[in-house]
Each structure stands twice: as structure tokens, then as C-alpha cells.
Amino acid sequence: MGEFFGSIYCWFEDFFGLELANYLWGVSSPLSDINSFIGIGLSMFGISLFSVLTYYYGINHPQLNHWWGWGIFLIINSIINFIVGWQWVLKDYVNGKMVAIDPSTNMQIPLNIGEAEILYFGISNMILSILAFIVFSFIFKWWSTNCSRAPFSF
């Protein structure tokens, strides 16, 4: 599962940085040796799936059976996933987990990861959540009683 999510997120590693990607893979810091892509990816998929199911089956109102009703849920989904991805990684940054061990001195040195890279990772998570929302929409929209034509109804 970690390979799947890691490979998807690494489409954007030029955007948020190779050093942050290596940290999230769990290979560059002794304080965090787990693959963080698993938790972030599962939460992104879960939030996106929940948003789609809420739109098509929870709310399922005929007035929202338009591109703009679908777009409202897409935007809400992307904002939530931006915050989740950004805060998930920022938590490790603030807690001082983004360090490496210098082999010559055996001392901890901070990784070259800044707040900008962490913000860019949040944006990457947001973009991936938009793609997940679109894919889930095409999978689950067909059985909705009122919104099955969205986002293509005007």
C-alpha cells in the first residue's frame, strides 16, 4: 500500500522536493522510519470518498444536480485535503522529527526541508484529492436518484 501511495505522491516530488519525499518514504530520518504516504494517502482517499458519497447519496438534492453543486463539494473536499496534508507533515516539522544523523559526529542535523516545501505538499495532496474526487464521482454517481447527471448537467 505504501508503494502505491508513494508512487502517486512522487508525481509531485519535483514540486515539494526530493528531501521531503525521502522523509515521507521513511528513509532519511531515524526519528521517523515509517512510510507516511500510507496514512496521508488513505486519509485523502477516505475524505474524497466520503465527500462523493455525501454529495450523491447523503445530500442528493435535485437543486444541486448541476456542475456548480458538484463543484461546491469538489472545492470543500480539496480544501479539507489541503489542510490535512499540510498539517500532517507540518506536525513532524514542528516536533523536530525531520533530522538526519551526521555519521562523522553522530549528531542530529536538520533536513533541508522548509515550510514552503510542506505547503507545497499540502497543495499536492489537494490536487490528488481532486483527481480522486473525479474518479469516485464517475464510479458512484450512477445510482444516485437526484444527482446522477452531475457534473454534466447545466
XYZ file of N, CA, C and O in Angstrom:
616
model
N 0.825 -1.190 0.000
C 0.000 0.000 0.000
C 0.872 1.259 0.000
O 0.536 2.238 -0.639
N 1.980 1.209 0.739
C 2.879 2.358 0.789
C 3.524 2.644 -0.553
O 3.735 3.797 -0.915
N 3.832 1.582 -1.303
C 4.401 1.762 -2.640
C 3.394 2.446 -3.568
O 3.754 3.304 -4.359
N 2.133 2.050 -3.466
C 1.080 2.623 -4.307
C 0.947 4.120 -4.041
O 1.042 4.934 -4.963
N 0.735 4.493 -2.773
C 0.552 5.907 -2.464
C 1.835 6.702 -2.680
O 1.798 7.829 -3.168
N 2.969 6.115 -2.333
C 4.245 6.804 -2.535
C 4.503 7.117 -3.988
O 4.964 8.205 -4.335
N 4.186 6.162 -4.867
C 4.407 6.412 -6.294
C 3.466 7.487 -6.825
O 3.843 8.277 -7.690
N 2.247 7.530 -6.307
C 1.312 8.575 -6.741
C 1.777 9.950 -6.255
O 1.800 10.917 -7.020
N 2.149 10.057 -4.987
C 2.587 11.344 -4.464
C 3.890 11.803 -5.105
O 4.138 12.997 -5.228
N 4.719 10.855 -5.527
C 6.001 11.236 -6.120
C 5.863 11.772 -7.541
O 6.849 12.197 -8.130
N 4.647 11.779 -8.087
C 4.419 12.527 -9.323
C 4.734 14.001 -9.084
O 5.072 14.730 -10.011
N 4.605 14.427 -7.836
C 4.778 15.834 -7.480
C 6.069 16.099 -6.707
O 6.230 17.160 -6.141
N 7.009 15.136 -6.669
C 8.184 15.327 -5.833
C 9.063 16.474 -6.326
O 9.782 17.074 -5.538
N 9.004 16.813 -7.609
C 9.735 17.996 -8.078
C 9.111 19.266 -7.522
O 9.781 20.282 -7.386
N 7.836 19.206 -7.196
C 7.118 20.365 -6.666
C 7.402 20.563 -5.185
O 7.735 21.659 -4.749
N 7.296 19.498 -4.384
C 7.506 19.654 -2.940
C 8.891 19.230 -2.473
O 9.213 19.398 -1.302
N 9.716 18.697 -3.346
C 11.107 18.442 -3.007
C 11.436 16.991 -2.749
O 10.674 16.258 -2.110
N 12.595 16.600 -3.227
C 13.058 15.227 -3.070
C 13.368 14.901 -1.613
O 13.125 13.785 -1.156
N 13.895 15.866 -0.886
C 14.229 15.602 0.516
C 12.973 15.326 1.353
O 12.970 14.435 2.194
N 11.897 16.071 1.112
C 10.641 15.804 1.807
C 10.068 14.460 1.360
O 9.535 13.710 2.179
N 10.184 14.140 0.080
C 9.707 12.839 -0.412
C 10.456 11.706 0.278
O 9.840 10.725 0.715
N 11.780 11.829 0.401
C 12.564 10.793 1.086
C 12.172 10.687 2.554
O 12.113 9.589 3.111
N 11.903 11.815 3.181
C 11.458 11.785 4.575
C 10.125 11.053 4.697
O 9.942 10.220 5.581
N 9.199 11.352 3.800
C 7.887 10.710 3.853
C 7.959 9.225 3.508
O 7.146 8.437 3.990
N 8.928 8.834 2.694
C 9.151 7.409 2.430
C 9.674 6.716 3.683
O 9.583 5.502 3.804
N 10.265 7.494 4.608
C 10.800 6.917 5.836
C 12.243 6.485 5.727
O 12.693 5.643 6.495
N 12.989 7.068 4.790
C 14.373 6.630 4.569
C 15.428 7.637 5.014
O 16.595 7.288 5.077
N 15.059 8.862 5.330
C 16.089 9.864 5.592
C 16.203 10.296 7.042
O 17.102 11.050 7.374
N 15.325 9.856 7.913
C 15.372 10.296 9.304
C 15.209 9.106 10.247
O 14.264 8.330 10.095
N 16.106 8.991 11.222
C 15.958 7.890 12.181
C 14.789 8.093 13.148
O 14.334 7.149 13.781
N 14.295 9.323 13.262
C 13.178 9.592 14.163
C 11.828 9.234 13.553
O 10.826 9.154 14.249
N 11.796 9.061 12.250
C 10.553 8.683 11.571
C 10.913 7.717 10.458
O 11.214 8.134 9.344
N 10.890 6.435 10.758
C 11.283 5.440 9.773
C 10.089 4.700 9.175
O 10.238 3.630 8.614
N 8.895 5.288 9.283
C 7.708 4.679 8.684
C 7.353 5.412 7.394
O 7.704 6.577 7.210
N 6.666 4.731 6.511
C 6.215 5.320 5.263
C 4.962 6.147 5.544
O 3.881 5.604 5.733
N 5.114 7.461 5.570
C 3.999 8.355 5.888
C 2.989 8.464 4.760
O 1.876 8.946 4.974
N 3.383 8.059 3.563
C 2.456 8.137 2.436
C 1.218 7.259 2.655
O 0.155 7.555 2.132
N 1.354 6.192 3.424
C 0.219 5.289 3.657
C -0.902 6.033 4.386
O -2.048 6.053 3.934
N -0.590 6.643 5.507
C -1.605 7.344 6.288
C -2.180 8.544 5.564
O -3.394 8.766 5.562
N -1.305 9.323 4.929
C -1.772 10.515 4.215
C -2.644 10.099 3.028
O -3.708 10.676 2.794
N -2.205 9.101 2.277
C -2.962 8.645 1.114
C -4.303 8.039 1.477
O -5.314 8.300 0.828
N -4.310 7.216 2.533
C -5.587 6.633 2.968
C -6.552 7.700 3.458
O -7.756 7.627 3.184
N -6.044 8.699 4.167
C -6.935 9.771 4.629
C -7.453 10.592 3.450
O -8.627 10.971 3.424
N -6.602 10.837 2.453
C -7.034 11.582 1.274
C -8.117 10.805 0.520
O -9.144 11.378 0.140
N -7.899 9.508 0.324
C -8.918 8.690 -0.343
C -10.200 8.632 0.478
O -11.297 8.726 -0.066
N -10.060 8.483 1.787
C -11.234 8.401 2.656
C -12.056 9.672 2.652
O -13.289 9.635 2.565
N -11.384 10.811 2.751
C -12.093 12.096 2.743
C -12.762 12.318 1.390
O -13.917 12.767 1.321
N -12.062 11.999 0.314
C -12.636 12.181 -1.026
C -13.833 11.264 -1.243
O -14.858 11.688 -1.789
N -13.716 10.012 -0.820
C -14.830 9.073 -0.947
C -16.017 9.531 -0.104
O -17.169 9.502 -0.573
N -15.755 9.981 1.111
C -16.825 10.482 1.972
C -17.523 11.689 1.330
O -18.756 11.791 1.365
N -16.753 12.600 0.724
C -17.337 13.775 0.069
C -18.224 13.374 -1.096
O -19.328 13.909 -1.265
N -17.772 12.418 -1.908
C -18.557 11.960 -3.054
C -19.840 11.281 -2.588
O -20.931 11.564 -3.101
N -19.714 10.398 -1.617
C -20.901 9.697 -1.129
C -21.875 10.651 -0.450
O -23.093 10.480 -0.569
N -21.361 11.667 0.227
C -22.239 12.672 0.840
C -22.994 13.445 -0.225
O -24.196 13.684 -0.095
N -22.307 13.830 -1.304
C -22.962 14.582 -2.372
C -24.021 13.740 -3.079
O -25.163 14.166 -3.230
N -23.644 12.541 -3.509
C -24.542 11.740 -4.335
C -25.617 10.997 -3.548
O -26.680 10.692 -4.094
N -25.371 10.687 -2.280
C -26.334 9.876 -1.526
C -26.799 10.527 -0.228
O -27.915 10.284 0.199
N -25.962 11.329 0.411
C -26.365 11.966 1.662
C -27.239 13.182 1.417
O -28.383 13.258 1.869
N -26.704 14.136 0.670
C -27.461 15.349 0.336
C -28.459 15.019 -0.772
O -29.661 15.204 -0.604
N -27.963 14.583 -1.932
C -28.780 14.056 -3.023
C -29.997 14.940 -3.324
O -31.103 14.451 -3.500
N -29.778 16.238 -3.392
C -30.885 17.173 -3.609
C -30.947 17.576 -5.084
O -29.922 17.863 -5.695
N -32.143 17.633 -5.664
C -32.255 17.966 -7.089
C -31.710 19.345 -7.446
O -31.258 19.553 -8.566
N -31.763 20.296 -6.523
C -31.229 21.622 -6.830
C -29.710 21.617 -6.967
O -29.149 22.528 -7.561
N -29.043 20.620 -6.405
C -27.588 20.534 -6.521
C -27.163 19.666 -7.703
O -25.981 19.416 -7.891
N -28.098 19.228 -8.529
C -27.798 18.392 -9.684
C -27.311 19.247 -10.853
O -27.865 19.211 -11.951
N -26.280 20.033 -10.599
C -25.663 20.907 -11.604
C -24.159 20.866 -11.396
O -23.669 20.402 -10.369
N -23.435 21.404 -12.364
C -21.984 21.422 -12.254
C -21.540 22.223 -11.049
O -20.563 21.896 -10.385
N -22.261 23.295 -10.706
C -21.837 24.134 -9.594
C -22.106 23.453 -8.246
O -21.347 23.657 -7.301
N -23.151 22.637 -8.131
C -23.397 21.894 -6.894
C -22.305 20.862 -6.658
O -21.804 20.697 -5.553
N -21.946 20.175 -7.737
C -20.859 19.215 -7.680
C -19.549 19.930 -7.373
O -18.730 19.444 -6.595
N -19.359 21.109 -7.972
C -18.143 21.887 -7.758
C -17.982 22.356 -6.324
O -16.857 22.449 -5.818
N -19.085 22.664 -5.660
C -19.018 23.065 -4.247
C -18.412 21.935 -3.413
O -17.519 22.155 -2.600
N -18.866 20.718 -3.654
C -18.338 19.579 -2.900
C -16.896 19.275 -3.296
O -16.087 18.883 -2.451
N -16.558 19.480 -4.556
C -15.177 19.302 -5.002
C -14.254 20.288 -4.294
O -13.176 19.912 -3.810
N -14.667 21.535 -4.183
C -13.856 22.560 -3.527
C -13.728 22.283 -2.031
O -12.633 22.395 -1.459
N -14.822 21.909 -1.397
C -14.762 21.578 0.039
C -13.817 20.408 0.268
O -12.980 20.430 1.177
N -13.929 19.380 -0.566
C -13.041 18.220 -0.472
C -11.582 18.640 -0.629
O -10.720 18.205 0.143
N -11.293 19.476 -1.609
C -9.900 19.863 -1.856
C -9.343 20.717 -0.727
O -8.181 20.563 -0.350
N -10.150 21.592 -0.158
C -9.683 22.425 0.959
C -9.390 21.559 2.185
O -8.351 21.728 2.843
N -10.285 20.630 2.487
C -10.059 19.744 3.637
C -8.791 18.927 3.434
O -7.962 18.800 4.343
N -8.594 18.388 2.236
C -7.408 17.576 1.983
C -6.134 18.403 1.949
O -5.073 17.910 2.328
N -6.210 19.648 1.516
C -5.042 20.527 1.608
C -4.629 20.694 3.064
O -3.455 20.533 3.417
N -5.593 20.992 3.916
C -5.297 21.213 5.337
C -4.748 19.940 5.979
O -3.768 19.989 6.729
N -5.350 18.800 5.675
C -4.894 17.539 6.266
C -3.452 17.235 5.843
O -2.599 16.920 6.679
N -3.154 17.317 4.552
C -1.798 17.025 4.074
C -0.771 17.992 4.621
O 0.323 17.594 5.040
N -1.105 19.257 4.637
C -0.202 20.291 5.134
C 0.059 20.110 6.623
O 1.213 20.100 7.069
N -0.978 19.931 7.413
C -0.830 19.804 8.858
C -0.169 18.493 9.264
O 0.552 18.442 10.252
N -0.419 17.422 8.524
C 0.168 16.116 8.827
C 1.694 16.219 8.794
O 2.389 15.739 9.680
N 2.220 16.859 7.749
C 3.668 16.977 7.601
C 4.211 18.094 8.494
O 5.297 17.959 9.064
N 3.457 19.171 8.644
C 3.900 20.276 9.496
C 4.064 19.821 10.943
O 4.961 20.291 11.646
N 3.245 18.885 11.383
C 3.344 18.361 12.749
C 4.724 17.750 12.992
O 5.346 18.005 14.022
N 5.219 16.960 12.044
C 6.556 16.373 12.181
C 7.634 17.444 12.153
O 8.637 17.349 12.862
N 7.440 18.466 11.332
C 8.409 19.565 11.238
C 8.493 20.311 12.565
O 9.586 20.586 13.073
N 7.352 20.635 13.138
C 7.315 21.376 14.405
C 7.862 20.526 15.555
O 8.542 21.026 16.439
N 7.600 19.229 15.527
C 8.073 18.332 16.578
C 9.546 17.959 16.437
O 10.063 17.192 17.249
N 10.219 18.462 15.404
C 11.653 18.228 15.246
C 12.015 16.837 14.765
O 13.133 16.378 15.012
N 11.122 16.175 14.074
C 11.407 14.830 13.590
C 12.164 14.813 12.267
O 12.670 13.769 11.859
N 12.259 15.936 11.590
C 12.912 15.988 10.284
C 14.397 16.258 10.454
O 14.896 17.337 10.151
N 15.098 15.247 10.940
C 16.539 15.349 11.158
C 17.224 14.109 10.604
O 16.607 13.073 10.413
N 18.519 14.252 10.359
C 19.368 13.133 9.952
C 20.513 13.047 10.950
O 20.780 13.993 11.702
N 21.208 11.934 10.948
C 22.360 11.750 11.824
C 23.625 11.933 10.986
O 23.817 11.250 9.978
N 24.488 12.862 11.417
C 25.771 13.068 10.757
C 26.688 11.914 11.145
O 26.983 11.736 12.331
N 27.158 11.115 10.176
C 27.949 9.939 10.531
C 29.298 10.269 11.175
O 29.812 9.488 11.965
N 29.867 11.426 10.863
C 31.179 11.754 11.423
C 31.093 12.208 12.876
O 31.983 11.917 13.676
N 30.035 12.920 13.235
C 29.915 13.441 14.606
C 28.841 12.728 15.419
O 28.749 12.939 16.614
N 28.022 11.928 14.738
C 26.907 11.237 15.389
C 25.912 12.211 16.028
O 25.265 11.898 17.016
N 25.801 13.401 15.439
C 24.880 14.432 15.922
C 23.719 14.561 14.938
O 23.851 14.258 13.765
N 22.598 15.063 15.452
C 21.435 15.295 14.603
C 21.600 16.608 13.858
O 21.968 17.628 14.449
N 21.332 16.560 12.560
C 21.330 17.774 11.744
C 19.967 17.864 11.061
O 19.410 16.851 10.647
N 19.406 19.074 10.967
C 18.085 19.190 10.337
C 18.150 18.917 8.839
O 19.125 19.261 8.178
N 17.109 18.281 8.337
C 16.987 18.070 6.901
C 16.693 19.402 6.224
O 16.164 20.334 6.842
N 17.031 19.490 4.970
C 16.816 20.727 4.213
C 15.362 20.790 3.728
O 15.077 20.729 2.552
N 14.454 20.883 4.694
C 13.022 20.962 4.416
C 12.495 22.190 5.133
O 12.710 22.357 6.333
N 11.829 23.044 4.397
C 11.267 24.254 4.990
C 9.753 24.256 4.937
O 9.118 23.320 4.435
N 9.197 25.320 5.451
C 7.738 25.434 5.480
C 7.142 25.549 4.079
O 6.000 25.143 3.860
N 7.918 26.078 3.128
C 7.417 26.189 1.758
C 7.200 24.798 1.155
O 6.165 24.552 0.511
N 8.152 23.894 1.356
C 8.001 22.540 0.836
C 6.799 21.836 1.462
O 6.090 21.080 0.809
N 6.571 22.100 2.742
C 5.443 21.496 3.438
C 4.124 22.048 2.888
O 3.163 21.312 2.688
N 4.103 23.331 2.610
C 2.924 23.944 1.993
C 2.691 23.365 0.598
O 1.554 23.056 0.221
N 3.772 23.171 -0.159
C 3.653 22.581 -1.493
C 3.151 21.146 -1.423
O 2.434 20.695 -2.316
N 3.514 20.434 -0.371
C 2.987 19.082 -0.209
C 1.477 19.128 0.030
O 0.739 18.297 -0.488
N 1.020 20.093 0.816
C -0.418 20.256 1.025
C -1.144 20.526 -0.281
O -2.230 19.986 -0.520
N -0.539 21.336 -1.136
C -1.129 21.617 -2.449
C -1.153 20.344 -3.297
O -2.132 20.070 -3.996
N -0.083 19.548 -3.221
C -0.042 18.273 -3.951
C -1.141 17.338 -3.471
O -1.797 16.669 -4.277
N -1.353 17.288 -2.163
C -2.423 16.462 -1.613
C -3.784 16.960 -2.094
O -4.676 16.158 -2.391
N -3.927 18.267 -2.201
C -5.169 18.853 -2.685
C -5.421 18.448 -4.145
O -6.534 18.055 -4.503
N -4.396 18.518 -4.980
C -4.546 18.157 -6.394
C -4.916 16.677 -6.536
O -5.801 16.314 -7.319
N -4.253 15.831 -5.763
C -4.571 14.403 -5.818
C -5.984 14.120 -5.316
O -6.665 13.223 -5.818
N -6.441 14.905 -4.347
C -7.806 14.701 -3.850
C -8.835 15.117 -4.898
O -9.918 14.528 -4.968
N -8.518 16.101 -5.702
C -9.408 16.492 -6.799
C -9.518 15.348 -7.802
O -10.616 14.999 -8.253
N -8.376 14.745 -8.143
C -8.400 13.598 -9.055
C -9.190 12.435 -8.464
O -9.983 11.792 -9.167
N -8.986 12.162 -7.176
C -9.725 11.073 -6.517
C -11.216 11.376 -6.500
O -12.040 10.475 -6.730
N -11.595 12.627 -6.239
C -13.000 13.014 -6.219
C -13.636 12.780 -7.584
O -14.762 12.273 -7.685
N -12.930 13.138 -8.651
C -13.461 12.957 -10.003
C -13.637 11.470 -10.309
O -14.680 11.045 -10.824
N -12.628 10.662 -9.982
C -12.718 9.223 -10.239
C -13.858 8.605 -9.436
O -14.676 7.842 -9.972
N -13.950 8.932 -8.146
C -15.030 8.396 -7.317
C -16.398 8.864 -7.820
O -17.381 8.129 -7.725
N -16.464 10.088 -8.336
C -17.733 10.580 -8.885
C -18.210 9.709 -10.034
O -19.389 9.359 -10.113
N -17.310 9.371 -10.939
C -17.696 8.541 -12.081
C -18.043 7.115 -11.670
O -18.798 6.441 -12.360
N -17.514 6.668 -10.549
C -17.835 5.325 -10.073
C -19.197 5.292 -9.387
O -19.994 4.380 -9.614
N -19.500 6.282 -8.547
C -20.671 6.211 -7.671
C -21.875 7.042 -8.113
O -22.936 6.914 -7.528
N -21.751 7.871 -9.120
C -22.861 8.765 -9.471
C -24.051 8.057 -10.096
O -25.169 8.539 -10.017
N -23.874 6.919 -10.687
C -24.906 6.275 -11.496
C -26.117 5.826 -10.696
O -27.205 5.701 -11.231
N -25.965 5.576 -9.412
C -27.069 5.064 -8.610
C -27.737 6.144 -7.772
O -28.638 5.867 -7.010
N -27.316 7.375 -7.929
C -27.933 8.486 -7.208
C -29.296 8.784 -7.825
O -29.443 8.833 -9.041
N -30.303 9.020 -6.981
C -31.648 9.257 -7.510
C -31.818 10.652 -8.062
O -32.538 10.844 -9.040
N -31.173 11.659 -7.471
C -31.372 13.042 -7.909
C -30.162 13.669 -8.587
O -30.301 14.630 -9.322
N -28.972 13.177 -8.316
C -27.753 13.854 -8.802
C -26.941 13.023 -9.764
O -25.756 13.266 -9.965
N -27.546 12.051 -10.400
C -26.790 11.140 -11.258
C -26.242 11.799 -12.520
O -25.352 11.265 -13.155
N -26.756 12.963 -12.887
C -26.270 13.637 -14.082
C -25.166 14.634 -13.791
O -24.508 15.118 -14.703
N -24.941 14.983 -12.538
C -23.888 15.935 -12.194
C -22.532 15.262 -12.353
O -22.405 14.074 -12.058
N -21.565 15.927 -12.831
C -21.394 17.357 -13.053
C -21.730 17.815 -14.465
O -21.421 18.940 -14.837
N -22.347 16.971 -15.273
C -22.568 17.322 -16.675
C -23.917 17.939 -16.972
O -24.263 18.145 -18.130
N -24.703 18.234 -15.960
C -25.988 18.882 -16.200
C -25.836 20.386 -15.943
O -25.183 20.810 -15.022
N -26.452 21.160 -16.805
C -26.311 22.612 -16.714
C -27.567 23.265 -16.339
O -28.494 23.354 -16.094
